[in-house]
Short mmCIF file of C-alpha atoms and ligand atoms in Angstrom, two decimals:
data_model
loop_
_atom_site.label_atom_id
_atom_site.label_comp_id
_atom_site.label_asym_id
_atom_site.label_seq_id
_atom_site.Cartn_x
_atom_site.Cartn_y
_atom_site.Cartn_z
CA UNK A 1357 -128.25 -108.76 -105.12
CA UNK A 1358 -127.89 -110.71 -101.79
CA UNK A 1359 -128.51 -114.28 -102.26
CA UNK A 1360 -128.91 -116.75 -99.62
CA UNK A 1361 -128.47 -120.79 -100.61
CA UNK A 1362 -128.98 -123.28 -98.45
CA UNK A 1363 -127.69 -127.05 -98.61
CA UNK A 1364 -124.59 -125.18 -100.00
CA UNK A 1365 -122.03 -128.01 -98.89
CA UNK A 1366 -123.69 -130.20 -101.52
CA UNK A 1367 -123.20 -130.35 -104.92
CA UNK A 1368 -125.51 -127.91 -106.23
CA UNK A 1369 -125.58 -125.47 -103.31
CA UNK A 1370 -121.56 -125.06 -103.49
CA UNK A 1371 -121.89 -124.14 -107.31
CA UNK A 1372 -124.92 -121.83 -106.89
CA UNK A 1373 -122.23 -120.25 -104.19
CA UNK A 1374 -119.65 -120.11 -106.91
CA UNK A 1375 -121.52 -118.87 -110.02
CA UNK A 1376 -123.50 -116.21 -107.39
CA UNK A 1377 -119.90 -115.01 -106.59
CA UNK A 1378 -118.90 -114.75 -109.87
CA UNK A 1379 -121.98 -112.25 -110.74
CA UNK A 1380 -120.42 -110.12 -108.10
CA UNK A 1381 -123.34 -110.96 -105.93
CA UNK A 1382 -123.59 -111.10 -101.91
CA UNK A 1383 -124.01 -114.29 -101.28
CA UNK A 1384 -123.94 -116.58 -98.13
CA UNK A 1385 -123.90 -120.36 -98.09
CA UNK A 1386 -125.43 -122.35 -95.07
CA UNK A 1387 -126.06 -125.80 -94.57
CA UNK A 1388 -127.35 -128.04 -91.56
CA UNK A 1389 -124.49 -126.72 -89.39
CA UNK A 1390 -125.73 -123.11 -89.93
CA UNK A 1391 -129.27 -124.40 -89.35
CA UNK A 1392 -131.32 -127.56 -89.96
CA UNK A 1393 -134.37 -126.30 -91.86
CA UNK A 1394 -136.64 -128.76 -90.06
CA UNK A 1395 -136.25 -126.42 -87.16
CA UNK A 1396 -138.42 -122.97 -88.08
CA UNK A 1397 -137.30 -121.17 -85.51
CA UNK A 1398 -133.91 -121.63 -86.29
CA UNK A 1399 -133.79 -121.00 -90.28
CA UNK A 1400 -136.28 -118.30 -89.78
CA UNK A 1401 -133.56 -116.25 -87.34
CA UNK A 1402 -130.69 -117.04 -89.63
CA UNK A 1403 -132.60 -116.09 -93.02
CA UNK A 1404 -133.59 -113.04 -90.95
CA UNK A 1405 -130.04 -111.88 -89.57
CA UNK A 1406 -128.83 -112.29 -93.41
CA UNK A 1407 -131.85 -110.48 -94.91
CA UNK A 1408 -131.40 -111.83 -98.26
CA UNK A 1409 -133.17 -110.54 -101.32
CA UNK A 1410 -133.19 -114.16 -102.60
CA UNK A 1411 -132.74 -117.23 -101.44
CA UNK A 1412 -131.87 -120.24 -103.53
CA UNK A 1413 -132.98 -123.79 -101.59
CA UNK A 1414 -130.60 -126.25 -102.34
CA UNK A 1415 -130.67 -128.54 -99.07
CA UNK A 1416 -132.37 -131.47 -99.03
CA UNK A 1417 -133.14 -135.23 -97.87
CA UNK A 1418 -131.17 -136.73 -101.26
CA UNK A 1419 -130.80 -140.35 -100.65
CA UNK A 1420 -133.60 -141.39 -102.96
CA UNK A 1421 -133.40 -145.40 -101.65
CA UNK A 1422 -133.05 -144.64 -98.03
CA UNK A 1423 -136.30 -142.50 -98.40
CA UNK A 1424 -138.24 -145.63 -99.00
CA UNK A 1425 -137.78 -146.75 -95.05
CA UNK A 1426 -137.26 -143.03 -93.93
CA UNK A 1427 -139.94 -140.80 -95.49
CA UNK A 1428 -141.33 -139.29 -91.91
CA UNK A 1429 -137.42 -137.71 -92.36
CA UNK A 1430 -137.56 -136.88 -95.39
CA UNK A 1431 -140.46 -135.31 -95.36
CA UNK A 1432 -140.03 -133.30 -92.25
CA UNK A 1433 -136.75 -131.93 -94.73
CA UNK A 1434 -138.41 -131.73 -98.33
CA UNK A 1435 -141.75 -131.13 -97.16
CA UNK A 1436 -142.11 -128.91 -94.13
CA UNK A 1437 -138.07 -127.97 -94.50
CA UNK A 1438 -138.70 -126.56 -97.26
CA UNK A 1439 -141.51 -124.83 -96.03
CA UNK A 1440 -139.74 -123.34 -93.51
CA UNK A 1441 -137.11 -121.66 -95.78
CA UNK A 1442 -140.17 -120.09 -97.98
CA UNK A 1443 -141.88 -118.85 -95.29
CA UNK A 1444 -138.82 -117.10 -93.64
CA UNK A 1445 -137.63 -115.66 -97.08
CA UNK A 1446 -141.10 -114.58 -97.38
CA UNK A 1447 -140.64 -112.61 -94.13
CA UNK A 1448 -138.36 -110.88 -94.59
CA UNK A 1449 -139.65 -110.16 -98.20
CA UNK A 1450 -137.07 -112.35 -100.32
CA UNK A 1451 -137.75 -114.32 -103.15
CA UNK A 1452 -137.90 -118.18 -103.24
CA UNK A 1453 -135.92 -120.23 -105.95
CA UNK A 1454 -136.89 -123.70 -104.68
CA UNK A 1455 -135.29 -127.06 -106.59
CA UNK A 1456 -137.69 -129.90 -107.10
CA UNK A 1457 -137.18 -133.22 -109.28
CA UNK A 1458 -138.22 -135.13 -112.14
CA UNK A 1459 -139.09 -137.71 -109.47
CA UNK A 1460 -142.40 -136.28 -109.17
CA UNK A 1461 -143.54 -137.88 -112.40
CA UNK A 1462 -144.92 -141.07 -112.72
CA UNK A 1463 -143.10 -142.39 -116.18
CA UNK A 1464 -145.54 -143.01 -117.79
CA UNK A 1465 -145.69 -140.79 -120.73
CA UNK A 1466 -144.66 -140.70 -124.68
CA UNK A 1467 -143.39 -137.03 -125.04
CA UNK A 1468 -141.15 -134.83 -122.45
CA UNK A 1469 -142.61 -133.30 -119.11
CA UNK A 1470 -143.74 -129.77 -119.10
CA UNK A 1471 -144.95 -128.25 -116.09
CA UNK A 1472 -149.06 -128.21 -116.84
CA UNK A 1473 -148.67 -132.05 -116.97
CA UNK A 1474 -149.80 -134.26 -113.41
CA UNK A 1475 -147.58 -135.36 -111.02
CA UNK A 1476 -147.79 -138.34 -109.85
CA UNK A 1477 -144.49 -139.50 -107.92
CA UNK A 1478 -143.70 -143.40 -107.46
CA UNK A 1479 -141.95 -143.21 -104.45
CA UNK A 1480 -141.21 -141.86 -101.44
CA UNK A 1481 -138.09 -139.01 -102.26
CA UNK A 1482 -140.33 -138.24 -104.92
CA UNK A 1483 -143.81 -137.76 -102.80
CA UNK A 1484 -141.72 -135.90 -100.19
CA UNK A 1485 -140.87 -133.30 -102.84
CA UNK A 1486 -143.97 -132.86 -104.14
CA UNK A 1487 -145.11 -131.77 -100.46
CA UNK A 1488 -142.29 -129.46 -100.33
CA UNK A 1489 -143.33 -128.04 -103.94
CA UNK A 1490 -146.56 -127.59 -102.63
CA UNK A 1491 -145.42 -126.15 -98.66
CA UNK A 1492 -143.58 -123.41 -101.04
CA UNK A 1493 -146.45 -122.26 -103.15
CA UNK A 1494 -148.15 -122.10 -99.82
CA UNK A 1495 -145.66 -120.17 -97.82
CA UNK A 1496 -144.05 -117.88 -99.90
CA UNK A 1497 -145.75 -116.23 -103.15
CA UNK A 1498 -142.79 -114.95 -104.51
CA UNK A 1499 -141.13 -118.51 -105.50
CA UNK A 1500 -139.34 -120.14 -108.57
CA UNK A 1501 -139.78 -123.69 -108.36
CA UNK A 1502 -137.05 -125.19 -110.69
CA UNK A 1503 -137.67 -129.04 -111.50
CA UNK A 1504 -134.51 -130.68 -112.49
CA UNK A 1505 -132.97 -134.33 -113.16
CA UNK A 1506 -130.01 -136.76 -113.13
CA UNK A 1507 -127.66 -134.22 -111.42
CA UNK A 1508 -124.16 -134.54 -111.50
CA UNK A 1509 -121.16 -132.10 -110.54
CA UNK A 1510 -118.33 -131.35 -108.42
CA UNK A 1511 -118.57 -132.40 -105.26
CA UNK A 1512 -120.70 -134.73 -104.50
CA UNK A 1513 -121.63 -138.33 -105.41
CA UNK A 1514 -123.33 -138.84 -108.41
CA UNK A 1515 -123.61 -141.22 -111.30
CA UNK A 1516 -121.00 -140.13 -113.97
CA UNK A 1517 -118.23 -140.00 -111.04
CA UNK A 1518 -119.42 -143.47 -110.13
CA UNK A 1519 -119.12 -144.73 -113.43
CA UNK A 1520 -115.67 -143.23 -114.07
CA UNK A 1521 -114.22 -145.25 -110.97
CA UNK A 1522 -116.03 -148.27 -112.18
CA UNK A 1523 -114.85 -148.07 -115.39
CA UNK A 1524 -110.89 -147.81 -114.22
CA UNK A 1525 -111.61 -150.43 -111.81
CA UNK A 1526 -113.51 -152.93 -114.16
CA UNK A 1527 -113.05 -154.73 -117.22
CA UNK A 1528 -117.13 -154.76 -118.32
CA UNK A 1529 -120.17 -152.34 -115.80
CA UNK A 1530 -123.78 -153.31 -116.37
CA UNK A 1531 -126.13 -150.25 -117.24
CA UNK A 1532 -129.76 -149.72 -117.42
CA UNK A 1533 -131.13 -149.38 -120.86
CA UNK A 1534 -134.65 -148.60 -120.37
CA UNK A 1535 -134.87 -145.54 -118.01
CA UNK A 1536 -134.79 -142.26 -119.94
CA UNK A 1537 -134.25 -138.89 -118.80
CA UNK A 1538 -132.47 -135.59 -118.99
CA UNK A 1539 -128.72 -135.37 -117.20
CA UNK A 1540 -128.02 -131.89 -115.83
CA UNK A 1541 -124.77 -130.95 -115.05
CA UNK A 1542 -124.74 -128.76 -112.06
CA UNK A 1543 -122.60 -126.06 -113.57
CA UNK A 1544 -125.60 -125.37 -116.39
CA UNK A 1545 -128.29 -125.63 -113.17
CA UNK A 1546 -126.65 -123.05 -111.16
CA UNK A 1547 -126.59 -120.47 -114.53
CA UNK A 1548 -130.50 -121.58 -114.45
CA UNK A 1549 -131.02 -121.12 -110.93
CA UNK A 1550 -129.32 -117.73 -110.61
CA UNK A 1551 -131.31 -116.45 -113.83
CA UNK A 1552 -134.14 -116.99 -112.00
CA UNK A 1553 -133.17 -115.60 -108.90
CA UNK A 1554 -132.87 -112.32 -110.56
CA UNK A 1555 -136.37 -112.90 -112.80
CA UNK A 1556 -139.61 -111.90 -111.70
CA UNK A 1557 -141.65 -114.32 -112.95
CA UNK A 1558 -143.35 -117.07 -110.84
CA UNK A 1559 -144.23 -120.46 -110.75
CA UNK A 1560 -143.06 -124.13 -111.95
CA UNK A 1561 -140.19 -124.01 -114.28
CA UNK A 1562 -138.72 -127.23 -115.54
CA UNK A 1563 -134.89 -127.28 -116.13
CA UNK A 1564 -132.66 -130.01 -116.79
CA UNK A 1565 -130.01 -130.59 -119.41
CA UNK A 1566 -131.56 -130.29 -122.96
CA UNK A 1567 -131.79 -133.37 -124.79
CA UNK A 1568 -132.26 -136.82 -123.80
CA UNK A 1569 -131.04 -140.09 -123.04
CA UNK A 1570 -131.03 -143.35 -121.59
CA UNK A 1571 -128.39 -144.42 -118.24
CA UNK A 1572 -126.40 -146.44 -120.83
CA UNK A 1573 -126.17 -143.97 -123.31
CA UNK A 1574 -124.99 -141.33 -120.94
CA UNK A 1575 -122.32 -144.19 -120.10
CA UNK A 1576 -121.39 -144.35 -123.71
CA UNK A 1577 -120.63 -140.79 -123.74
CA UNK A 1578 -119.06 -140.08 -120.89
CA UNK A 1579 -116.26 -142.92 -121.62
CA UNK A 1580 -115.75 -142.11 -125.13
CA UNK A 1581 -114.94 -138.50 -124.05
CA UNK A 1582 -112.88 -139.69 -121.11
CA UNK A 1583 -111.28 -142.36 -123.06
CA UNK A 1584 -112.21 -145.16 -120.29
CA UNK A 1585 -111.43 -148.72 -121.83
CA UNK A 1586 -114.16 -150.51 -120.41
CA UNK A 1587 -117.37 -152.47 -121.75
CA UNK A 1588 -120.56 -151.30 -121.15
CA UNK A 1589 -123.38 -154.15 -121.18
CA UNK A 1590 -126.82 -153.80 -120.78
CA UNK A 1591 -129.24 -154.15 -118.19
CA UNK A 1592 -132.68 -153.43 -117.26
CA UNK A 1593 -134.33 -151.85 -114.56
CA UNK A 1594 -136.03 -155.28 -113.75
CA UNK A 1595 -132.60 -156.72 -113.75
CA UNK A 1596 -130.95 -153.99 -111.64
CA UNK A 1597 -133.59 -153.83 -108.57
CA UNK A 1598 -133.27 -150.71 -106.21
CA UNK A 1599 -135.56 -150.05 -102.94
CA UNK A 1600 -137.03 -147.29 -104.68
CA UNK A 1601 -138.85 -147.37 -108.33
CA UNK A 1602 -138.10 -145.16 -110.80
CA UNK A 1603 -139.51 -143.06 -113.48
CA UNK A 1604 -139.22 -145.16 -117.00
CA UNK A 1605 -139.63 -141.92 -118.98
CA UNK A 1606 -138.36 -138.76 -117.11
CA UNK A 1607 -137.95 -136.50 -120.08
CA UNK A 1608 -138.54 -133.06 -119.38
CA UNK A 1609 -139.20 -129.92 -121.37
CA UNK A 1610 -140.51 -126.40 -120.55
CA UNK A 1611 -143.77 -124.98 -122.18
CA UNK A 1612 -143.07 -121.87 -120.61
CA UNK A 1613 -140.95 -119.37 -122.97
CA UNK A 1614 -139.48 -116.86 -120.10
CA UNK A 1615 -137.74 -120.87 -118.41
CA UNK A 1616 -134.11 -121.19 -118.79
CA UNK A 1617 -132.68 -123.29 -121.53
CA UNK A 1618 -129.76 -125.35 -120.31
CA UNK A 1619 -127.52 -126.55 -122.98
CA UNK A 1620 -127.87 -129.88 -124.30
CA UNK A 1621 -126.37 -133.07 -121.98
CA UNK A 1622 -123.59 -133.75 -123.79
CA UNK A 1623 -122.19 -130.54 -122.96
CA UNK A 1624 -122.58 -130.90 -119.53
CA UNK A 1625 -120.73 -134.58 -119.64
CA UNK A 1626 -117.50 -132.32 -121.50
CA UNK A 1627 -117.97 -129.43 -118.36
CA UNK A 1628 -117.47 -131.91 -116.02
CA UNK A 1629 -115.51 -134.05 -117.32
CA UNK A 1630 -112.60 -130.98 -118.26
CA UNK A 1631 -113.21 -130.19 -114.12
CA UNK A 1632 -112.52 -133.32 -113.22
CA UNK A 1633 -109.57 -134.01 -114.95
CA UNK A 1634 -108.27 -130.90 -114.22
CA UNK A 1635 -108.30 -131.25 -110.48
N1 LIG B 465 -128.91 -135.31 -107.25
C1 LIG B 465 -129.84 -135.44 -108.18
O1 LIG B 465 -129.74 -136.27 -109.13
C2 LIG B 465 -131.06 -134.55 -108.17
C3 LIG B 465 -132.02 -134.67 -109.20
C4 LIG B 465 -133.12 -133.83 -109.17
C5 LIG B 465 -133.29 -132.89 -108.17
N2 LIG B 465 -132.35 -132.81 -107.18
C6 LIG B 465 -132.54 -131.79 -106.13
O2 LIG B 465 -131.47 -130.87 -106.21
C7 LIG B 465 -131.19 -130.32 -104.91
C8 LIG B 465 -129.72 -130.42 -104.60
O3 LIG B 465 -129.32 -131.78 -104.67
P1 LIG B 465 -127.81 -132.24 -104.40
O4 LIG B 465 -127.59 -133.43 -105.26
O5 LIG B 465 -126.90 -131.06 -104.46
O6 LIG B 465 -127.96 -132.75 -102.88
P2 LIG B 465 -126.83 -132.98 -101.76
O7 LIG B 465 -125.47 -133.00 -102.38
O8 LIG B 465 -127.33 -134.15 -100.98
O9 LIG B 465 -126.94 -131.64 -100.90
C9 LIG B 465 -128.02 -131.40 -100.03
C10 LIG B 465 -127.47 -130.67 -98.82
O10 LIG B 465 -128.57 -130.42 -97.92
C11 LIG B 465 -128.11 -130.68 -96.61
N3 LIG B 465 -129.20 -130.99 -95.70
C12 LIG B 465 -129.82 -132.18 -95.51
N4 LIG B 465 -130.71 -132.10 -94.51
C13 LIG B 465 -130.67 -130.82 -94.06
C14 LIG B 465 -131.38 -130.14 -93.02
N5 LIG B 465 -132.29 -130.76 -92.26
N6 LIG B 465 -131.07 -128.83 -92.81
C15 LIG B 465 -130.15 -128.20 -93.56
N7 LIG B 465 -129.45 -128.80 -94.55
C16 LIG B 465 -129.71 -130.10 -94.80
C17 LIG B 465 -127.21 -131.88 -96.80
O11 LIG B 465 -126.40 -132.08 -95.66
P3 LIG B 465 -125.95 -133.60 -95.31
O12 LIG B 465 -125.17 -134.11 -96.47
O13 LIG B 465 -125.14 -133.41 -94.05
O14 LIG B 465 -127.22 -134.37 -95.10
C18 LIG B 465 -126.44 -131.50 -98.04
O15 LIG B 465 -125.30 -130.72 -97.75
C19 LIG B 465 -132.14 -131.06 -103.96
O16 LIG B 465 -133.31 -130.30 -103.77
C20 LIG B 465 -132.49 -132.32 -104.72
O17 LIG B 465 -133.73 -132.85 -104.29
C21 LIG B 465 -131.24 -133.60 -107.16
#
């Protein structure tokens, strides 16, 4: 198979890279120095030089707080960006494995996410998305459009790296008790995301680490394992104000039976914690 990933000097486009290679797949990386995806004419020649039989979108406008005073960028990358990739893979007859967020949800719900329920995004990253979920479906029939949630990997910023250099730097670190949701680490994504590269279904497909838990609790686990000395006290979201809001309740679970299961969070937290310290 040749597989094409864009944002693939991030953290999730560099492992799709890796576990593509693995497969024995043909696989090119690009990112905005290849071609910035909010230019159509210039993804659309790239994506058409390569002729890939997939591509798996990984780029994207990230910086959920910054979104709040920039969302004509970020939508111009999430939204039409994204539209842009689908409609070039879709000339050149390649599939589209597009990756969306829990971010689109509201929070307010009592059991996890599956993909017949509403969105209904609180902020800006998370409206920006949605238009880029929906740009997708409208460019490019042939899509996967894999939902995911509380990344963290290799290379890149992300929470559990944060918290490890807090908790060597720190005697106590304050952590948010009442936001729940579903960490995915980005070596059980990319199995996902390369599964469905090669599947044939269609269509929404939520994947993100199974399980659940709250920002504290993934704390808890990720120092026991790591053996970081260090209190852990708890804090609110109220208490611990952001520019953007954020999903209470981002628990998500697919209702559809052909979706990849990821294994459960914890596992994830051991992956990259035995990659970390082994670098
Ligand atoms: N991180 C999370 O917790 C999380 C949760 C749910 C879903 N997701 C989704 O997962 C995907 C991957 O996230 P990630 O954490 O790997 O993000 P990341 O590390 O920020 O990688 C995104 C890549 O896209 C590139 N990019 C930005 N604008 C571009 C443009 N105009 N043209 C081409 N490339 C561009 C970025 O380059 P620069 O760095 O130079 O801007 C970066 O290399 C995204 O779709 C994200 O929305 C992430």
């Amino acid at each position: 198979l040749r597989l094409l990933t864009t944002g693939a000097a991030g953290m999730l486009g560099r492992r799709v890279v890796a576990v593509a290679q693995e497969r024995g797949w043909d696989v090119t990386g690009i990112d905005v120095d290849e071609a910035d995806i909010t230019d159509a004419t210039a993804i659309g020649a790239v994506v058409a030089n390569l002729d890939p039989d997939v591509v798996v979108h990984c780029a994207a406008y990230t910086n959920v707080d910054a979104a709040e005073e920039n969302e004509d960028l970020a939508l111009a990358i999430n939204g039409a960006g994204a539209g842009n990739v689908a409609a070039a893979a879709a000339k050149t007859g390649a599939r589209i494995v597009h990756v969306s967020t829990d971010y689109v949800f509201d929070g307010e719900n009592d059991k996890p996410w599956v993909e017949s329920d509403a969105p209904a995004p609180l902020g800006a990253y998370g409206r920006t998305k949605l238009a880029g979920e929906h740009a997708v479906v409208a460019a490019n029939p042939d899509h996967a459009i894999a939902r995911t949630a509380w990344l963290f990997g290799a290379g890149g910023p992300n929470f559990c790296d944060t918290m490890l250099r807090l908790g060597a730097e720190r005697d106590s670190v304050s952590v948010v008790t009442d936001q729940q949701g579903c960490p995915t680490w980005t070596g059980h994504l990319a199995l996902a995301l390369v599964e469905l590269a090669a599947a044939p279904e269609t269509g929404l497909f939520h994947t993100a680490g199974a399980g659940s838990c709250s920002w504290f609790e993934l704390t808890q686990e990720l120092f026991e394992r790591a053996n970081v000395d260090c209190e852990i006290k708890r804090t609110t979201a109220a208490e611990f104000a952001r520019a953007a809001p954020r999903p209470a309740w981002s628990v998500m679970a697919s209702e559809r039976r052909e979706a990849p299961r990821l294994p459960a969070w914890q596992e994830g937290v051991a992956g990259h914690l035995s990659e970390t310290i082994s670098r």
